[in-house]
Short mmCIF file of C-alpha atoms in Angstrom, two decimals:
data_model
loop_
_atom_site.label_atom_id
_atom_site.label_comp_id
_atom_site.label_asym_id
_atom_site.label_seq_id
_atom_site.Cartn_x
_atom_site.Cartn_y
_atom_site.Cartn_z
CA UNK A 1 -33.49 -114.18 -100.48
CA UNK A 2 -32.14 -116.02 -103.49
CA UNK A 3 -29.82 -119.00 -103.22
CA UNK A 4 -27.18 -116.92 -104.95
CA UNK A 5 -27.53 -114.17 -102.31
CA UNK A 6 -27.23 -116.75 -99.53
CA UNK A 7 -24.07 -118.17 -101.07
CA UNK A 8 -22.63 -114.66 -101.25
CA UNK A 9 -23.21 -114.17 -97.53
CA UNK A 10 -21.54 -117.48 -96.73
CA UNK A 11 -18.58 -116.61 -98.96
CA UNK A 12 -18.15 -113.20 -97.33
CA UNK A 13 -18.32 -114.76 -93.87
CA UNK A 14 -15.82 -117.45 -94.85
CA UNK A 15 -13.48 -114.82 -96.30
CA UNK A 16 -13.69 -112.74 -93.11
CA UNK A 17 -12.94 -115.86 -91.04
CA UNK A 18 -9.85 -116.64 -93.13
CA UNK A 19 -8.64 -113.02 -92.98
CA UNK A 20 -9.20 -112.95 -89.22
CA UNK A 21 -7.25 -116.18 -88.70
CA UNK A 22 -4.36 -114.99 -90.90
CA UNK A 23 -4.32 -111.58 -89.17
CA UNK A 24 -4.20 -113.20 -85.72
CA UNK A 25 -1.40 -115.60 -86.73
CA UNK A 26 0.67 -112.84 -88.36
CA UNK A 27 0.24 -110.57 -85.35
CA UNK A 28 1.19 -113.40 -82.97
CA UNK A 29 4.38 -114.14 -84.97
CA UNK A 30 5.46 -110.63 -85.96
CA UNK A 31 3.69 -108.28 -83.60
CA UNK A 32 1.45 -105.53 -84.88
CA UNK A 33 1.50 -105.18 -88.66
CA UNK A 34 -0.59 -103.35 -91.23
CA UNK A 35 -3.44 -105.51 -92.42
CA UNK A 36 -6.11 -104.85 -95.06
CA UNK A 37 -9.07 -104.91 -92.67
CA UNK A 38 -10.50 -101.77 -91.08
CA UNK A 39 -8.77 -101.26 -87.75
CA UNK A 40 -9.08 -98.48 -85.21
CA UNK A 41 -7.11 -97.63 -82.11
CA UNK A 42 -9.09 -95.66 -79.59
CA UNK A 43 -7.14 -93.94 -76.83
CA UNK A 44 -8.31 -91.31 -74.40
CA UNK A 45 -8.75 -90.20 -70.84
CA UNK A 46 -11.15 -91.89 -68.48
CA UNK A 47 -14.88 -91.35 -69.11
CA UNK A 48 -14.62 -89.48 -72.41
CA UNK A 49 -16.80 -91.84 -74.48
CA UNK A 50 -14.36 -94.41 -75.91
CA UNK A 51 -16.63 -97.32 -75.04
CA UNK A 52 -19.74 -95.53 -76.32
CA UNK A 53 -18.03 -94.97 -79.69
CA UNK A 54 -17.13 -98.67 -79.94
CA UNK A 55 -20.66 -99.64 -78.90
CA UNK A 56 -22.08 -97.41 -81.63
CA UNK A 57 -19.94 -99.16 -84.25
CA UNK A 58 -20.76 -102.61 -82.85
CA UNK A 59 -24.46 -101.81 -82.61
CA UNK A 60 -24.73 -103.14 -79.07
CA UNK A 61 -24.09 -102.03 -75.49
CA UNK A 62 -21.42 -103.81 -73.48
CA UNK A 63 -18.73 -102.99 -70.94
CA UNK A 64 -15.20 -104.39 -71.21
CA UNK A 65 -13.88 -102.75 -68.05
CA UNK A 66 -14.42 -103.78 -64.47
CA UNK A 67 -14.78 -101.88 -61.25
CA UNK A 68 -12.51 -98.87 -61.01
CA UNK A 69 -9.53 -100.51 -62.70
CA UNK A 70 -10.45 -99.64 -66.27
CA UNK A 71 -8.66 -101.36 -69.13
CA UNK A 72 -5.34 -102.95 -68.26
CA UNK A 73 -4.75 -104.72 -71.56
CA UNK A 74 -5.64 -104.12 -75.20
CA UNK A 75 -8.93 -105.49 -76.47
CA UNK A 76 -9.20 -106.37 -80.14
CA UNK A 77 -12.86 -106.33 -81.11
CA UNK A 78 -13.88 -107.75 -84.47
CA UNK A 79 -17.39 -106.98 -85.55
CA UNK A 80 -19.20 -108.71 -88.37
CA UNK A 81 -22.43 -107.63 -89.98
CA UNK A 82 -24.50 -110.79 -90.35
CA UNK A 83 -27.90 -109.61 -91.53
CA UNK A 84 -29.54 -112.98 -90.85
CA UNK A 85 -28.60 -113.07 -87.14
CA UNK A 86 -31.68 -112.50 -85.00
CA UNK A 87 -29.49 -112.21 -81.88
CA UNK A 88 -25.86 -111.21 -81.47
CA UNK A 89 -23.28 -113.99 -81.44
CA UNK A 90 -20.26 -113.37 -79.19
CA UNK A 91 -16.94 -115.20 -79.33
CA UNK A 92 -13.62 -115.00 -77.48
CA UNK A 93 -10.35 -116.27 -78.93
CA UNK A 94 -8.89 -118.92 -76.63
CA UNK A 95 -5.20 -118.03 -76.35
CA UNK A 96 -4.21 -121.64 -75.69
CA UNK A 97 -6.12 -123.39 -78.48
CA UNK A 98 -6.19 -120.39 -80.86
CA UNK A 99 -9.84 -121.20 -81.55
CA UNK A 100 -12.88 -118.95 -81.27
CA UNK A 101 -15.27 -119.99 -78.48
CA UNK A 102 -18.95 -118.95 -78.41
CA UNK A 103 -20.22 -117.41 -75.16
CA UNK A 104 -23.25 -115.38 -74.09
CA UNK A 105 -22.41 -111.68 -73.78
CA UNK A 106 -22.56 -111.92 -69.97
CA UNK A 107 -19.83 -114.60 -69.99
CA UNK A 108 -17.71 -112.51 -72.39
CA UNK A 109 -17.94 -109.60 -69.94
CA UNK A 110 -16.90 -111.92 -67.07
CA UNK A 111 -13.91 -113.21 -69.06
CA UNK A 112 -12.87 -109.66 -69.92
CA UNK A 113 -13.27 -108.49 -66.31
CA UNK A 114 -11.13 -111.40 -65.07
CA UNK A 115 -8.44 -110.70 -67.69
CA UNK A 116 -8.22 -107.08 -66.53
CA UNK A 117 -8.52 -107.74 -62.79
CA UNK A 118 -5.91 -110.51 -62.85
CA UNK A 119 -3.27 -107.88 -63.69
CA UNK A 120 -3.89 -105.86 -60.51
CA UNK A 121 -2.36 -102.42 -60.95
CA UNK A 122 -0.04 -103.48 -63.79
CA UNK A 123 -0.76 -103.43 -67.51
CA UNK A 124 -0.12 -105.96 -70.27
CA UNK A 125 0.51 -105.88 -74.00
CA UNK A 126 -1.25 -109.25 -74.32
CA UNK A 127 -4.53 -108.53 -76.05
CA UNK A 128 -7.92 -110.11 -75.53
CA UNK A 129 -9.64 -110.96 -78.82
CA UNK A 130 -13.43 -110.68 -78.99
CA UNK A 131 -15.76 -111.09 -81.97
CA UNK A 132 -19.39 -110.04 -82.33
CA UNK A 133 -21.62 -111.08 -85.21
CA UNK A 134 -24.83 -109.09 -85.43
CA UNK A 135 -27.29 -107.60 -87.87
CA UNK A 136 -26.61 -104.22 -86.24
CA UNK A 137 -22.81 -103.92 -86.45
CA UNK A 138 -20.41 -103.05 -89.24
CA UNK A 139 -17.64 -105.26 -90.65
CA UNK A 140 -14.38 -104.29 -89.01
#
C-alpha cells in the first residue's frame, strides 16, 4: 500500500468520524433529520429476518435482543469498512459523555441486553448507538 493510499484511508475515516459526530449532535438537538449518510430503518414482525439482514450488511453475526423481550428501543448501528482491520472493532456511544467507547462484541451485546431489559414491558424512543469497524462491512 502506498503512503498516499494510507493517507486516503485515514482521511476517509476522519471524515466519517466528523460526520457521525455532527449527525449525533444534530439528532440529539433536533430529533430525527435527513442526513447525507446511508441510513436504513428496518421494521417487521418477530422472526422475519431483520437481524440477519443487518448482519449481512455489517459482515458479522451478533444479536441485539435479549431473551423473549425483543427490541424495546431503537438501535442505531454505524458500520465502517476498514480494510486494514484484522478483527472487528466495536464501540458504543456513552450517552453521558457523548464519547465512543471500545468494547469486545460480547460486552456490546451485554450492554444492549441491559438497555432493552431495563425497560421491562415498555418501549423507549431513546436510541442505543453502536459502531462496528471491520474489513467485512459496508460504510453506512
